[in-house]
Structures are given as structure tokens and as C-alpha cells.
PDB file of C-alpha atoms in Angstrom:
ATOM      1  CA  MET A   1     -42.227  62.327 -19.364  1.00  0.00           C
ATOM      2  CA  ALA A   2     -45.284  60.088 -19.279  1.00  0.00           C
ATOM      3  CA  ALA A   3     -48.851  61.334 -19.208  1.00  0.00           C
ATOM      4  CA  LEU A   4     -50.725  61.536 -15.938  1.00  0.00           C
ATOM      5  CA  SER A   5     -52.782  58.497 -15.041  1.00  0.00           C
ATOM      6  CA  GLU A   6     -56.511  58.996 -14.542  1.00  0.00           C
ATOM      7  CA  PHE A   7     -57.837  59.909 -11.099  1.00  0.00           C
ATOM      8  CA  SER A   8     -60.863  61.589  -9.562  1.00  0.00           C
ATOM      9  CA  VAL A   9     -60.611  64.956  -7.815  1.00  0.00           C
ATOM     10  CA  LEU A  10     -62.589  65.759  -4.662  1.00  0.00           C
ATOM     11  CA  ARG A  11     -62.766  69.305  -3.277  1.00  0.00           C
ATOM     12  CA  PRO A  12     -63.684  69.438   0.430  1.00  0.00           C
ATOM     13  CA  ALA A  13     -64.776  72.731   1.959  1.00  0.00           C
ATOM     14  CA  SER A  14     -63.298  72.038   5.414  1.00  0.00           C
ATOM     15  CA  ALA A  15     -60.385  70.199   6.972  1.00  0.00           C
ATOM     16  CA  ALA A  16     -62.749  67.819   8.766  1.00  0.00           C
ATOM     17  CA  ASP A  17     -64.394  67.015   5.447  1.00  0.00           C
ATOM     18  CA  ALA A  18     -60.992  66.368   3.888  1.00  0.00           C
ATOM     19  CA  VAL A  19     -60.158  63.877   6.646  1.00  0.00           C
ATOM     20  CA  ARG A  20     -63.525  62.181   6.190  1.00  0.00           C
ATOM     21  CA  LEU A  21     -62.927  61.810   2.446  1.00  0.00           C
ATOM     22  CA  ARG A  22     -59.471  60.390   3.104  1.00  0.00           C
ATOM     23  CA  GLY A  23     -61.029  57.717   5.282  1.00  0.00           C
ATOM     24  CA  GLU A  24     -63.583  56.884   2.614  1.00  0.00           C
ATOM     25  CA  HIS A  25     -60.915  56.620  -0.105  1.00  0.00           C
ATOM     26  CA  PRO A  26     -57.830  54.818   1.298  1.00  0.00           C
ATOM     27  CA  ALA A  27     -56.039  55.025  -2.076  1.00  0.00           C
ATOM     28  CA  SER A  28     -56.383  58.814  -2.151  1.00  0.00           C
ATOM     29  CA  ARG A  29     -53.769  61.526  -1.705  1.00  0.00           C
ATOM     30  CA  PHE A  30     -54.030  65.101  -0.478  1.00  0.00           C
ATOM     31  CA  ILE A  31     -52.896  67.833  -2.856  1.00  0.00           C
ATOM     32  CA  ALA A  32     -52.330  71.527  -2.194  1.00  0.00           C
ATOM     33  CA  GLY A  33     -49.662  73.167  -4.355  1.00  0.00           C
ATOM     34  CA  GLY A  34     -48.933  69.913  -6.182  1.00  0.00           C
ATOM     35  CA  THR A  35     -45.324  70.860  -6.962  1.00  0.00           C
ATOM     36  CA  ASP A  36     -44.050  67.522  -5.624  1.00  0.00           C
ATOM     37  CA  LEU A  37     -47.055  65.244  -6.088  1.00  0.00           C
ATOM     38  CA  VAL A  38     -47.904  66.038  -9.729  1.00  0.00           C
ATOM     39  CA  PRO A  39     -44.390  65.404 -11.144  1.00  0.00           C
ATOM     40  CA  ASN A  40     -44.216  62.177  -9.137  1.00  0.00           C
ATOM     41  CA  LEU A  41     -47.616  61.069 -10.447  1.00  0.00           C
ATOM     42  CA  ARG A  42     -46.509  61.843 -13.996  1.00  0.00           C
ATOM     43  CA  ARG A  43     -43.335  59.815 -13.577  1.00  0.00           C
ATOM     44  CA  GLY A  44     -45.239  56.896 -12.107  1.00  0.00           C
ATOM     45  CA  LEU A  45     -43.357  57.172  -8.801  1.00  0.00           C
ATOM     46  CA  VAL A  46     -46.616  57.352  -6.841  1.00  0.00           C
ATOM     47  CA  ASP A  47     -50.204  56.626  -7.763  1.00  0.00           C
ATOM     48  CA  ALA A  48     -53.654  57.745  -6.648  1.00  0.00           C
ATOM     49  CA  GLU A  49     -57.173  56.757  -7.583  1.00  0.00           C
ATOM     50  CA  VAL A  50     -58.514  59.881  -5.889  1.00  0.00           C
ATOM     51  CA  VAL A  51     -56.873  63.253  -5.237  1.00  0.00           C
ATOM     52  CA  ILE A  52     -58.296  65.410  -2.426  1.00  0.00           C
ATOM     53  CA  ASP A  53     -57.753  69.063  -3.341  1.00  0.00           C
ATOM     54  CA  LEU A  54     -57.169  71.245  -0.260  1.00  0.00           C
ATOM     55  CA  THR A  55     -57.113  74.603  -2.032  1.00  0.00           C
ATOM     56  CA  GLY A  56     -60.682  75.354  -0.955  1.00  0.00           C
ATOM     57  CA  VAL A  57     -59.974  74.709   2.736  1.00  0.00           C
ATOM     58  CA  GLY A  58     -59.429  78.147   4.250  1.00  0.00           C
ATOM     59  CA  GLU A  59     -58.499  76.793   7.695  1.00  0.00           C
ATOM     60  CA  VAL A  60     -55.158  75.492   6.464  1.00  0.00           C
ATOM     61  CA  ARG A  61     -54.123  78.849   5.002  1.00  0.00           C
ATOM     62  CA  GLU A  62     -54.263  80.853   8.233  1.00  0.00           C
ATOM     63  CA  LEU A  63     -51.145  82.567   9.571  1.00  0.00           C
ATOM     64  CA  GLN A  64     -51.534  84.309  12.912  1.00  0.00           C
ATOM     65  CA  GLN A  65     -49.607  85.269  16.007  1.00  0.00           C
ATOM     66  CA  GLN A  66     -51.047  83.887  19.226  1.00  0.00           C
ATOM     67  CA  GLY A  67     -49.200  85.440  22.152  1.00  0.00           C
ATOM     68  CA  ASP A  68     -45.600  84.228  22.058  1.00  0.00           C
ATOM     69  CA  MET A  69     -46.354  81.678  19.338  1.00  0.00           C
ATOM     70  CA  LEU A  70     -46.802  81.896  15.583  1.00  0.00           C
ATOM     71  CA  ARG A  71     -49.361  79.454  14.201  1.00  0.00           C
ATOM     72  CA  LEU A  72     -48.962  78.539  10.533  1.00  0.00           C
ATOM     73  CA  GLY A  73     -51.576  76.635   8.604  1.00  0.00           C
ATOM     74  CA  ALA A  74     -50.132  73.794   6.549  1.00  0.00           C
ATOM     75  CA  GLY A  75     -51.633  75.350   3.415  1.00  0.00           C
ATOM     76  CA  VAL A  76     -49.713  78.627   3.730  1.00  0.00           C
ATOM     77  CA  THR A  77     -47.575  79.009   0.630  1.00  0.00           C
ATOM     78  CA  LEU A  78     -43.802  79.195   0.782  1.00  0.00           C
ATOM     79  CA  ALA A  79     -43.928  82.564  -0.974  1.00  0.00           C
ATOM     80  CA  THR A  80     -46.140  83.880   1.828  1.00  0.00           C
ATOM     81  CA  LEU A  81     -43.745  82.557   4.484  1.00  0.00           C
ATOM     82  CA  ALA A  82     -40.745  84.099   2.745  1.00  0.00           C
ATOM     83  CA  ALA A  83     -42.432  87.510   2.531  1.00  0.00           C
ATOM     84  CA  ASP A  84     -44.316  87.722   5.845  1.00  0.00           C
ATOM     85  CA  ALA A  85     -42.962  90.509   8.081  1.00  0.00           C
ATOM     86  CA  THR A  86     -43.275  88.552  11.341  1.00  0.00           C
ATOM     87  CA  VAL A  87     -41.595  85.484   9.886  1.00  0.00           C
ATOM     88  CA  ARG A  88     -38.785  87.536   8.364  1.00  0.00           C
ATOM     89  CA  THR A  89     -38.020  89.476  11.554  1.00  0.00           C
ATOM     90  CA  GLN A  90     -38.673  86.881  14.271  1.00  0.00           C
ATOM     91  CA  LEU A  91     -38.100  83.562  12.461  1.00  0.00           C
ATOM     92  CA  PRO A  92     -35.577  84.423   9.736  1.00  0.00           C
ATOM     93  CA  ALA A  93     -34.418  80.806   9.359  1.00  0.00           C
ATOM     94  CA  LEU A  94     -37.935  79.881   8.265  1.00  0.00           C
ATOM     95  CA  ALA A  95     -38.179  82.793   5.835  1.00  0.00           C
ATOM     96  CA  GLN A  96     -34.772  81.979   4.359  1.00  0.00           C
ATOM     97  CA  ALA A  97     -35.590  78.275   4.031  1.00  0.00           C
ATOM     98  CA  ALA A  98     -38.898  79.023   2.312  1.00  0.00           C
ATOM     99  CA  ALA A  99     -37.165  81.452  -0.067  1.00  0.00           C
ATOM    100  CA  ALA A 100     -34.536  78.804  -0.912  1.00  0.00           C
ATOM    101  CA  VAL A 101     -37.047  76.277  -2.256  1.00  0.00           C
ATOM    102  CA  ALA A 102     -37.057  75.794  -6.049  1.00  0.00           C
ATOM    103  CA  GLY A 103     -38.046  78.904  -8.060  1.00  0.00           C
ATOM    104  CA  PRO A 104     -40.531  81.790  -7.619  1.00  0.00           C
ATOM    105  CA  THR A 105     -43.394  80.109  -9.478  1.00  0.00           C
ATOM    106  CA  HIS A 106     -42.959  76.943  -7.413  1.00  0.00           C
ATOM    107  CA  ARG A 107     -43.005  78.907  -4.151  1.00  0.00           C
ATOM    108  CA  ALA A 108     -46.190  80.701  -5.180  1.00  0.00           C
ATOM    109  CA  SER A 109     -47.982  77.324  -5.223  1.00  0.00           C
ATOM    110  CA  ALA A 110     -45.959  75.086  -2.899  1.00  0.00           C
ATOM    111  CA  THR A 111     -47.147  74.909   0.693  1.00  0.00           C
ATOM    112  CA  LEU A 112     -45.621  74.555   4.122  1.00  0.00           C
ATOM    113  CA  GLY A 113     -47.284  71.179   4.638  1.00  0.00           C
ATOM    114  CA  GLY A 114     -46.168  69.917   1.258  1.00  0.00           C
ATOM    115  CA  ASN A 115     -42.545  70.786   1.931  1.00  0.00           C
ATOM    116  CA  LEU A 116     -42.671  69.161   5.365  1.00  0.00           C
ATOM    117  CA  CYS A 117     -44.100  65.982   3.819  1.00  0.00           C
ATOM    118  CA  LEU A 118     -41.814  66.027   0.770  1.00  0.00           C
ATOM    119  CA  GLU A 119     -41.231  62.625  -0.801  1.00  0.00           C
ATOM    120  CA  THR A 120     -37.739  61.300  -0.104  1.00  0.00           C
ATOM    121  CA  ARG A 121     -35.418  61.415  -3.101  1.00  0.00           C
ATOM    122  CA  CYS A 122     -32.670  59.301  -4.661  1.00  0.00           C
ATOM    123  CA  GLN A 123     -30.866  59.230  -7.996  1.00  0.00           C
ATOM    124  CA  TYR A 124     -32.006  55.629  -8.411  1.00  0.00           C
ATOM    125  CA  PHE A 125     -35.671  56.446  -7.715  1.00  0.00           C
ATOM    126  CA  ASN A 126     -36.359  59.846  -9.249  1.00  0.00           C
ATOM    127  CA  GLN A 127     -36.041  58.639 -12.827  1.00  0.00           C
ATOM    128  CA  SER A 128     -38.302  57.701 -15.723  1.00  0.00           C
ATOM    129  CA  GLU A 129     -40.123  54.389 -15.774  1.00  0.00           C
ATOM    130  CA  SER A 130     -37.908  53.067 -18.578  1.00  0.00           C
ATOM    131  CA  TRP A 131     -34.726  54.026 -16.695  1.00  0.00           C
ATOM    132  CA  ARG A 132     -35.924  52.355 -13.496  1.00  0.00           C
ATOM    133  CA  GLN A 133     -37.056  49.257 -15.400  1.00  0.00           C
ATOM    134  CA  GLY A 134     -33.679  48.982 -17.087  1.00  0.00           C
ATOM    135  CA  ASN A 135     -32.029  48.987 -13.677  1.00  0.00           C
ATOM    136  CA  ASP A 136     -34.465  46.422 -12.258  1.00  0.00           C
ATOM    137  CA  TYR A 137     -36.119  49.095 -10.076  1.00  0.00           C
ATOM    138  CA  CYS A 138     -35.293  49.664  -6.404  1.00  0.00           C
ATOM    139  CA  MET A 139     -36.729  48.891  -2.998  1.00  0.00           C
ATOM    140  CA  LYS A 140     -38.709  52.144  -2.845  1.00  0.00           C
ATOM    141  CA  LEU A 141     -40.839  51.103  -5.814  1.00  0.00           C
ATOM    142  CA  ALA A 142     -41.336  47.732  -7.518  1.00  0.00           C
ATOM    143  CA  GLY A 143     -37.952  46.270  -6.495  1.00  0.00           C
ATOM    144  CA  ASP A 144     -36.489  44.511  -3.499  1.00  0.00           C
ATOM    145  CA  THR A 145     -33.018  46.070  -3.269  1.00  0.00           C
ATOM    146  CA  CYS A 146     -31.818  49.488  -2.135  1.00  0.00           C
ATOM    147  CA  ARG A 147     -29.450  50.537  -4.933  1.00  0.00           C
ATOM    148  CA  VAL A 148     -27.635  52.873  -2.546  1.00  0.00           C
ATOM    149  CA  ALA A 149     -26.960  50.098   0.002  1.00  0.00           C
ATOM    150  CA  PRO A 150     -27.663  46.745  -1.697  1.00  0.00           C
ATOM    151  CA  LYS A 151     -27.154  44.680   1.475  1.00  0.00           C
ATOM    152  CA  SER A 152     -29.476  46.841   3.538  1.00  0.00           C
ATOM    153  CA  SER A 153     -32.989  45.865   4.628  1.00  0.00           C
ATOM    154  CA  ARG A 154     -34.165  49.492   4.441  1.00  0.00           C
ATOM    155  CA  CYS A 155     -34.315  52.322   1.897  1.00  0.00           C
ATOM    156  CA  TYR A 156     -31.802  55.174   2.114  1.00  0.00           C
ATOM    157  CA  ALA A 157     -33.573  57.747  -0.078  1.00  0.00           C
ATOM    158  CA  ALA A 158     -32.869  61.211   1.359  1.00  0.00           C
ATOM    159  CA  PHE A 159     -35.261  63.769   2.768  1.00  0.00           C
ATOM    160  CA  SER A 160     -34.494  67.053   1.005  1.00  0.00           C
ATOM    161  CA  GLY A 161     -37.073  69.554   2.236  1.00  0.00           C
ATOM    162  CA  ASP A 162     -35.693  72.977   3.165  1.00  0.00           C
ATOM    163  CA  VAL A 163     -38.310  74.111   5.670  1.00  0.00           C
ATOM    164  CA  ALA A 164     -38.118  71.162   8.103  1.00  0.00           C
ATOM    165  CA  PRO A 165     -34.605  71.855   9.473  1.00  0.00           C
ATOM    166  CA  ALA A 166     -35.487  75.505  10.057  1.00  0.00           C
ATOM    167  CA  LEU A 167     -38.547  74.508  12.058  1.00  0.00           C
ATOM    168  CA  LEU A 168     -36.585  71.845  13.962  1.00  0.00           C
ATOM    169  CA  ALA A 169     -34.003  74.436  14.963  1.00  0.00           C
ATOM    170  CA  LEU A 170     -36.839  76.770  16.003  1.00  0.00           C
ATOM    171  CA  ASP A 171     -38.407  74.045  18.215  1.00  0.00           C
ATOM    172  CA  ALA A 172     -41.687  73.808  16.295  1.00  0.00           C
ATOM    173  CA  GLU A 173     -44.646  71.546  17.025  1.00  0.00           C
ATOM    174  CA  ILE A 174     -47.227  70.260  14.575  1.00  0.00           C
ATOM    175  CA  GLU A 175     -50.941  69.609  14.652  1.00  0.00           C
ATOM    176  CA  LEU A 176     -52.265  66.507  12.901  1.00  0.00           C
ATOM    177  CA  LEU A 177     -55.999  66.305  12.257  1.00  0.00           C
ATOM    178  CA  GLY A 178     -57.616  62.884  12.238  1.00  0.00           C
ATOM    179  CA  PRO A 179     -61.086  61.410  12.780  1.00  0.00           C
ATOM    180  CA  GLN A 180     -60.604  61.715  16.560  1.00  0.00           C
ATOM    181  CA  GLY A 181     -59.507  65.350  16.440  1.00  0.00           C
ATOM    182  CA  ILE A 182     -56.163  67.131  16.754  1.00  0.00           C
ATOM    183  CA  ARG A 183     -52.975  65.304  17.717  1.00  0.00           C
ATOM    184  CA  ARG A 184     -49.977  67.468  18.657  1.00  0.00           C
ATOM    185  CA  LEU A 185     -46.349  66.426  18.701  1.00  0.00           C
ATOM    186  CA  PRO A 186     -42.867  67.945  18.369  1.00  0.00           C
ATOM    187  CA  LEU A 187     -41.837  68.189  14.743  1.00  0.00           C
ATOM    188  CA  ALA A 188     -38.840  65.922  15.402  1.00  0.00           C
ATOM    189  CA  GLU A 189     -41.230  63.071  16.245  1.00  0.00           C
ATOM    190  CA  PHE A 190     -42.977  63.447  12.890  1.00  0.00           C
ATOM    191  CA  TYR A 191     -40.030  61.939  11.012  1.00  0.00           C
ATOM    192  CA  VAL A 192     -38.689  58.390  10.784  1.00  0.00           C
ATOM    193  CA  ASP A 193     -35.228  57.412   9.530  1.00  0.00           C
ATOM    194  CA  ASP A 194     -36.446  55.267   6.629  1.00  0.00           C
ATOM    195  CA  GLY A 195     -36.617  56.396   3.023  1.00  0.00           C
ATOM    196  CA  MET A 196     -39.832  54.449   2.384  1.00  0.00           C
ATOM    197  CA  ARG A 197     -41.693  55.310   5.603  1.00  0.00           C
ATOM    198  CA  TRP A 198     -40.316  58.659   6.661  1.00  0.00           C
ATOM    199  CA  LEU A 199     -43.449  60.207   8.203  1.00  0.00           C
ATOM    200  CA  ALA A 200     -45.183  59.280  11.469  1.00  0.00           C
ATOM    201  CA  LEU A 201     -48.471  60.271   9.850  1.00  0.00           C
ATOM    202  CA  GLY A 202     -51.543  58.125  10.200  1.00  0.00           C
ATOM    203  CA  ALA A 203     -53.232  56.944   7.007  1.00  0.00           C
ATOM    204  CA  ASP A 204     -56.312  58.968   7.986  1.00  0.00           C
ATOM    205  CA  GLU A 205     -54.480  62.105   9.225  1.00  0.00           C
ATOM    206  CA  LEU A 206     -53.890  65.519   7.678  1.00  0.00           C
ATOM    207  CA  LEU A 207     -50.967  67.773   8.585  1.00  0.00           C
ATOM    208  CA  PHE A 208     -53.057  70.723   9.740  1.00  0.00           C
ATOM    209  CA  ALA A 209     -50.793  73.390  11.260  1.00  0.00           C
ATOM    210  CA  VAL A 210     -47.390  74.224  12.720  1.00  0.00           C
ATOM    211  CA  THR A 211     -46.767  76.285  15.864  1.00  0.00           C
ATOM    212  CA  VAL A 212     -43.441  78.013  16.426  1.00  0.00           C
ATOM    213  CA  PRO A 213     -42.358  79.775  19.647  1.00  0.00           C
ATOM    214  CA  LEU A 214     -41.211  83.374  19.326  1.00  0.00           C
ATOM    215  CA  VAL A 215     -38.163  83.566  21.594  1.00  0.00           C
ATOM    216  CA  ALA A 216     -36.777  86.969  22.569  1.00  0.00           C
ATOM    217  CA  GLY A 217     -33.145  87.414  21.617  1.00  0.00           C
ATOM    218  CA  ARG A 218     -33.013  84.331  19.393  1.00  0.00           C
ATOM    219  CA  VAL A 219     -31.398  84.777  15.976  1.00  0.00           C
ATOM    220  CA  SER A 220     -31.614  82.137  13.284  1.00  0.00           C
ATOM    221  CA  GLY A 221     -30.660  81.354   9.721  1.00  0.00           C
ATOM    222  CA  TYR A 222     -30.682  78.716   7.002  1.00  0.00           C
ATOM    223  CA  GLU A 223     -28.175  77.931   4.262  1.00  0.00           C
ATOM    224  CA  LYS A 224     -27.942  75.146   1.709  1.00  0.00           C
ATOM    225  CA  LEU A 225     -25.478  73.598  -0.688  1.00  0.00           C
ATOM    226  CA  ARG A 226     -26.729  72.933  -4.222  1.00  0.00           C
ATOM    227  CA  VAL A 227     -25.290  72.580  -7.684  1.00  0.00           C
ATOM    228  CA  ARG A 228     -27.154  75.596  -9.080  1.00  0.00           C
ATOM    229  CA  GLY A 229     -28.054  78.798  -7.263  1.00  0.00           C
ATOM    230  CA  ALA A 230     -31.774  78.166  -7.658  1.00  0.00           C
ATOM    231  CA  ILE A 231     -34.290  75.392  -8.331  1.00  0.00           C
ATOM    232  CA  ASP A 232     -32.137  72.582  -6.911  1.00  0.00           C
ATOM    233  CA  PHE A 233     -32.883  70.471  -3.862  1.00  0.00           C
ATOM    234  CA  PRO A 234     -30.221  70.742  -1.154  1.00  0.00           C
ATOM    235  CA  LEU A 235     -27.201  68.482  -1.280  1.00  0.00           C
ATOM    236  CA  ALA A 236     -27.035  69.550   2.344  1.00  0.00           C
ATOM    237  CA  GLY A 237     -28.924  72.219   4.249  1.00  0.00           C
ATOM    238  CA  VAL A 238     -28.291  73.586   7.735  1.00  0.00           C
ATOM    239  CA  ALA A 239     -30.495  75.658  10.043  1.00  0.00           C
ATOM    240  CA  VAL A 240     -29.265  77.292  13.248  1.00  0.00           C
ATOM    241  CA  ALA A 241     -31.075  79.061  16.096  1.00  0.00           C
ATOM    242  CA  LEU A 242     -28.843  80.928  18.526  1.00  0.00           C
ATOM    243  CA  VAL A 243     -29.125  83.083  21.633  1.00  0.00           C
ATOM    244  CA  ARG A 244     -26.020  85.004  22.658  1.00  0.00           C
ATOM    245  CA  ASP A 245     -25.507  85.841  26.327  1.00  0.00           C
ATOM    246  CA  GLY A 246     -22.673  88.313  26.394  1.00  0.00           C
ATOM    247  CA  ASP A 247     -19.546  86.429  25.423  1.00  0.00           C
ATOM    248  CA  THR A 248     -21.115  83.015  25.987  1.00  0.00           C
ATOM    249  CA  ILE A 249     -23.691  80.859  24.252  1.00  0.00           C
ATOM    250  CA  GLY A 250     -27.166  81.129  25.744  1.00  0.00           C
ATOM    251  CA  GLU A 251     -28.744  78.599  23.394  1.00  0.00           C
ATOM    252  CA  LEU A 252     -27.658  76.736  20.279  1.00  0.00           C
ATOM    253  CA  ARG A 253     -29.996  74.557  18.218  1.00  0.00           C
ATOM    254  CA  LEU A 254     -28.974  73.061  14.882  1.00  0.00           C
ATOM    255  CA  ALA A 255     -30.658  70.847  12.276  1.00  0.00           C
ATOM    256  CA  CYS A 256     -29.730  69.447   8.860  1.00  0.00           C
ATOM    257  CA  THR A 257     -31.476  68.257   5.704  1.00  0.00           C
ATOM    258  CA  GLY A 258     -30.487  66.356   2.570  1.00  0.00           C
ATOM    259  CA  VAL A 259     -28.062  64.117   4.454  1.00  0.00           C
ATOM    260  CA  SER A 260     -30.319  61.403   5.914  1.00  0.00           C
ATOM    261  CA  SER A 261     -33.703  59.834   5.259  1.00  0.00           C
ATOM    262  CA  ARG A 262     -35.204  62.389   7.627  1.00  0.00           C
ATOM    263  CA  PRO A 263     -34.317  65.946   8.602  1.00  0.00           C
ATOM    264  CA  GLU A 264     -31.941  65.619  11.539  1.00  0.00           C
ATOM    265  CA  PHE A 265     -31.912  67.640  14.740  1.00  0.00           C
ATOM    266  CA  VAL A 266     -28.333  67.689  15.998  1.00  0.00           C
ATOM    267  CA  GLY A 267     -28.407  66.824  19.681  1.00  0.00           C
ATOM    268  CA  GLY A 268     -25.582  66.771  22.196  1.00  0.00           C
ATOM    269  CA  LEU A 269     -24.962  70.525  22.142  1.00  0.00           C
ATOM    270  CA  ASP A 270     -26.823  71.569  25.303  1.00  0.00           C
ATOM    271  CA  TRP A 271     -23.604  71.610  27.319  1.00  0.00           C
ATOM    272  CA  LEU A 272     -22.416  74.549  25.215  1.00  0.00           C
ATOM    273  CA  ALA A 273     -24.834  76.859  27.068  1.00  0.00           C
ATOM    274  CA  GLY A 274     -22.688  79.143  29.170  1.00  0.00           C
ATOM    275  CA  GLN A 275     -19.566  78.394  27.124  1.00  0.00           C
ATOM    276  CA  PRO A 276     -17.754  80.778  24.781  1.00  0.00           C
ATOM    277  CA  LEU A 277     -18.019  80.286  21.034  1.00  0.00           C
ATOM    278  CA  ASP A 278     -14.411  79.210  20.656  1.00  0.00           C
ATOM    279  CA  ALA A 279     -12.440  76.486  18.902  1.00  0.00           C
ATOM    280  CA  ALA A 280     -13.722  73.872  21.355  1.00  0.00           C
ATOM    281  CA  ALA A 281     -17.325  74.846  20.615  1.00  0.00           C
ATOM    282  CA  PHE A 282     -16.786  74.684  16.858  1.00  0.00           C
ATOM    283  CA  ALA A 283     -15.076  71.309  17.235  1.00  0.00           C
ATOM    284  CA  ALA A 284     -18.077  70.041  19.208  1.00  0.00           C
ATOM    285  CA  ILE A 285     -20.461  71.293  16.516  1.00  0.00           C
ATOM    286  CA  GLU A 286     -18.507  69.476  13.808  1.00  0.00           C
ATOM    287  CA  ARG A 287     -18.251  66.315  15.882  1.00  0.00           C
ATOM    288  CA  GLN A 288     -21.971  66.167  16.631  1.00  0.00           C
ATOM    289  CA  ILE A 289     -22.977  66.855  13.036  1.00  0.00           C
ATOM    290  CA  LYS A 290     -20.770  64.030  11.784  1.00  0.00           C
ATOM    291  CA  ARG A 291     -22.267  61.699  14.399  1.00  0.00           C
ATOM    292  CA  THR A 292     -25.799  62.658  13.370  1.00  0.00           C
ATOM    293  CA  ILE A 293     -25.869  62.786   9.581  1.00  0.00           C
ATOM    294  CA  GLN A 294     -25.751  59.790   7.261  1.00  0.00           C
ATOM    295  CA  PRO A 295     -25.155  60.994   3.698  1.00  0.00           C
ATOM    296  CA  MET A 296     -25.420  58.208   1.150  1.00  0.00           C
ATOM    297  CA  GLU A 297     -25.094  57.923  -2.623  1.00  0.00           C
ATOM    298  CA  THR A 298     -28.483  59.500  -3.274  1.00  0.00           C
ATOM    299  CA  THR A 299     -27.239  62.329  -5.512  1.00  0.00           C
ATOM    300  CA  THR A 300     -24.596  62.773  -8.184  1.00  0.00           C
ATOM    301  CA  VAL A 301     -22.349  64.596  -5.690  1.00  0.00           C
ATOM    302  CA  SER A 302     -19.987  62.424  -3.670  1.00  0.00           C
ATOM    303  CA  VAL A 303     -20.715  61.281  -0.146  1.00  0.00           C
ATOM    304  CA  PRO A 304     -17.330  62.449   1.249  1.00  0.00           C
ATOM    305  CA  TYR A 305     -17.935  65.952  -0.102  1.00  0.00           C
ATOM    306  CA  ARG A 306     -21.330  66.230   1.564  1.00  0.00           C
ATOM    307  CA  ARG A 307     -19.994  64.804   4.812  1.00  0.00           C
ATOM    308  CA  ARG A 308     -17.141  67.316   4.915  1.00  0.00           C
ATOM    309  CA  ALA A 309     -19.112  70.282   3.625  1.00  0.00           C
ATOM    310  CA  THR A 310     -22.084  70.030   6.025  1.00  0.00           C
ATOM    311  CA  PRO A 311     -20.196  70.943   9.226  1.00  0.00           C
ATOM    312  CA  VAL A 312     -18.312  73.679   7.363  1.00  0.00           C
ATOM    313  CA  LEU A 313     -21.633  75.181   6.282  1.00  0.00           C
ATOM    314  CA  ALA A 314     -22.923  74.931   9.854  1.00  0.00           C
ATOM    315  CA  LYS A 315     -19.885  76.540  11.469  1.00  0.00           C
ATOM    316  CA  ARG A 316     -19.943  79.437   9.028  1.00  0.00           C
ATOM    317  CA  LEU A 317     -23.621  80.010   9.749  1.00  0.00           C
ATOM    318  CA  VAL A 318     -23.104  79.831  13.516  1.00  0.00           C
ATOM    319  CA  GLY A 319     -20.266  82.339  13.246  1.00  0.00           C
ATOM    320  CA  ARG A 320     -22.345  84.743  11.167  1.00  0.00           C
ATOM    321  CA  LEU A 321     -25.303  84.567  13.533  1.00  0.00           C
ATOM    322  CA  TRP A 322     -23.020  85.073  16.534  1.00  0.00           C
ATOM    323  CA  ASP A 323     -21.747  88.315  15.015  1.00  0.00           C
ATOM    324  CA  GLU A 324     -25.310  89.439  14.225  1.00  0.00           C
ATOM    325  CA  ALA A 325     -26.708  88.609  17.662  1.00  0.00           C
ATOM    326  CA  ASP A 326     -27.203  91.140  20.431  1.00  0.00           C
ATOM    327  CA  PRO A 327     -24.592  90.307  23.117  1.00  0.00           C
ATOM    328  CA  GLU A 328     -27.199  91.125  25.764  1.00  0.00           C
ATOM    329  CA  GLY A 329     -29.507  88.376  24.401  1.00  0.00           C
TER     330      GLY A 329
END
């Protein structure tokens, strides 16, 4: 692995100061845990003349309940999310997703914001400089062709963050801090289906916080497919949030990761409210997942396997949560 290129490090004391520095240094990048950025800098996949270190910004590390909402600073570590009592009991999908990321030492440093902004990945991109040069590069860096889909005009690198689908299923919103103040939007609107431009984040904005509603009676969970039982990014990940109303579905929200250039919220399931969780419901879940996801040749595991396995993973998770849920909601 190559040595890190030279860059300057700035350490703001506040989020507003961090945004100001970002505006003054357009070629800069924010860093918190650095578990994604530093390896990518070392490999030459990204570059930065200036790195803005957020570890001294206390505002982004706050985690607090505000009425029926939980507000999570973007700098909260994944280890903290996985261990927090409120997250574990009221938002288990989020706790499980955070606990599924990489290994313990990564989670101790990696942050919520970093995982939400994770660089898209592809077996043709996440390689050494010499490997990429030998293959004439790719569209995502230095080339003009997507190696996954050579006739395409866009990049198909996959988003593989674990936390995003959990928060999509839990109906989260985000706060973006820019020079004009806070901008709020649903998490689903933060992502774009393009492996090169996957975030709707302004060049002068900082992902500041995430707010998640605490819904009575809602159960949730997250599961992922990966080659190894730890460390690996998901080949496919599924998050489900469910409310059971007696013998019928009160609410069903589902999201996926690792199978498109953005985390995907699976729409088209609202009509299941008031319906039993039967064969027709499971068939609808599988049908909508297959309509939503777009697995491509971004990993060493085959596309057909990921396409078949994702709805199986989802249906198993829905079934488990249904059995765990209180029938009275």
C-alpha cells in the first residue's frame, strides 16, 4: 500500500468553524474516525490538500432524546450507537447495523456521519494504483468507462454502508449545516443513484445530525450477507421496521444496502397495512425488493446470487420480527 500524500490538518473548535474552513479550502475533506477516508487516501482513490479534523467538535458527538425523537450527532461513534440503551431497546435495527460494521476497533473510531457518507465501492475501483493502471482505470477515477457496465454513461459502484438502511427503515431525517444554517431533509433524499455522485450534499455543507422518531410498538432489525462473519462490507443488507396490529400488519418499512449505488428504501408496500402477513404479503415483499434493487458486478460474488438472496434475507427478517412483535402493537 502506498504512503499517504502530504496534506495540512485543521482542527476547528465548532461545527460553524468547520463549515467556514471548508468554504475557505475547497479541496479539503472532513475527517472524524477516518476509517474510510484514510485507507482511500493511502490508495490514491481520493485526494485532499487539507483535512478538517472534527474530533474536537463536541456538538457533533451529542446523543439525546428530545420528546418522541432521538437526536444523534454525526460524530457519535458506531460503538456508542451499538451499546446505547435507548438505541438498543427502541431502535434495535440501528444498534444491530452499527454493531455489524467492520471490527471492534473500527467501530470505536468510525462515526455515524462517516458511515452515512461512505464512499461507494467496486472491485474495479477499490484496488491499488498499479492494478487500476494496468486495467486502464475506470470512470470513477482517471478513466472514462464503467468497468461494471462498459456501455453506461454513469458509474455503478455500490453503496455499502450498514447504518443507512436501518435509518431509512426507521424514517430518519438529517440536518446539514452550511454557511446559511441548518438544512433538514428526509434521509432518503440525501442519496443519489450514481456511484460517482451519490450524496446530495453541498460542497460547503457538513452532515451535522440525524433525528429518528421513537414509535410505540415498532420493532426493527438489520441483517447482512457477507463472506466472513466480521469485517466485511455487506454483499447485501436489509433493515426492517414493523408494527403488528393483532393478526394484521400495522406498518412495514424496508430498506436495502450493498445492491445499488445508494441505499434503497423499498416502496410500494403501504397497501399491506391492515393485511395479514401471509404468502401474498411475502410475495409482495419479494416482488418490490426485486423491482427496487440493482445489484451489479461490483463484488466477487455473483449478481444472480445477490439478487436472489436479498429478498430471502428480508422475508426471514420480517418473519422473525413478526414473531417478536406484540400483537397489540
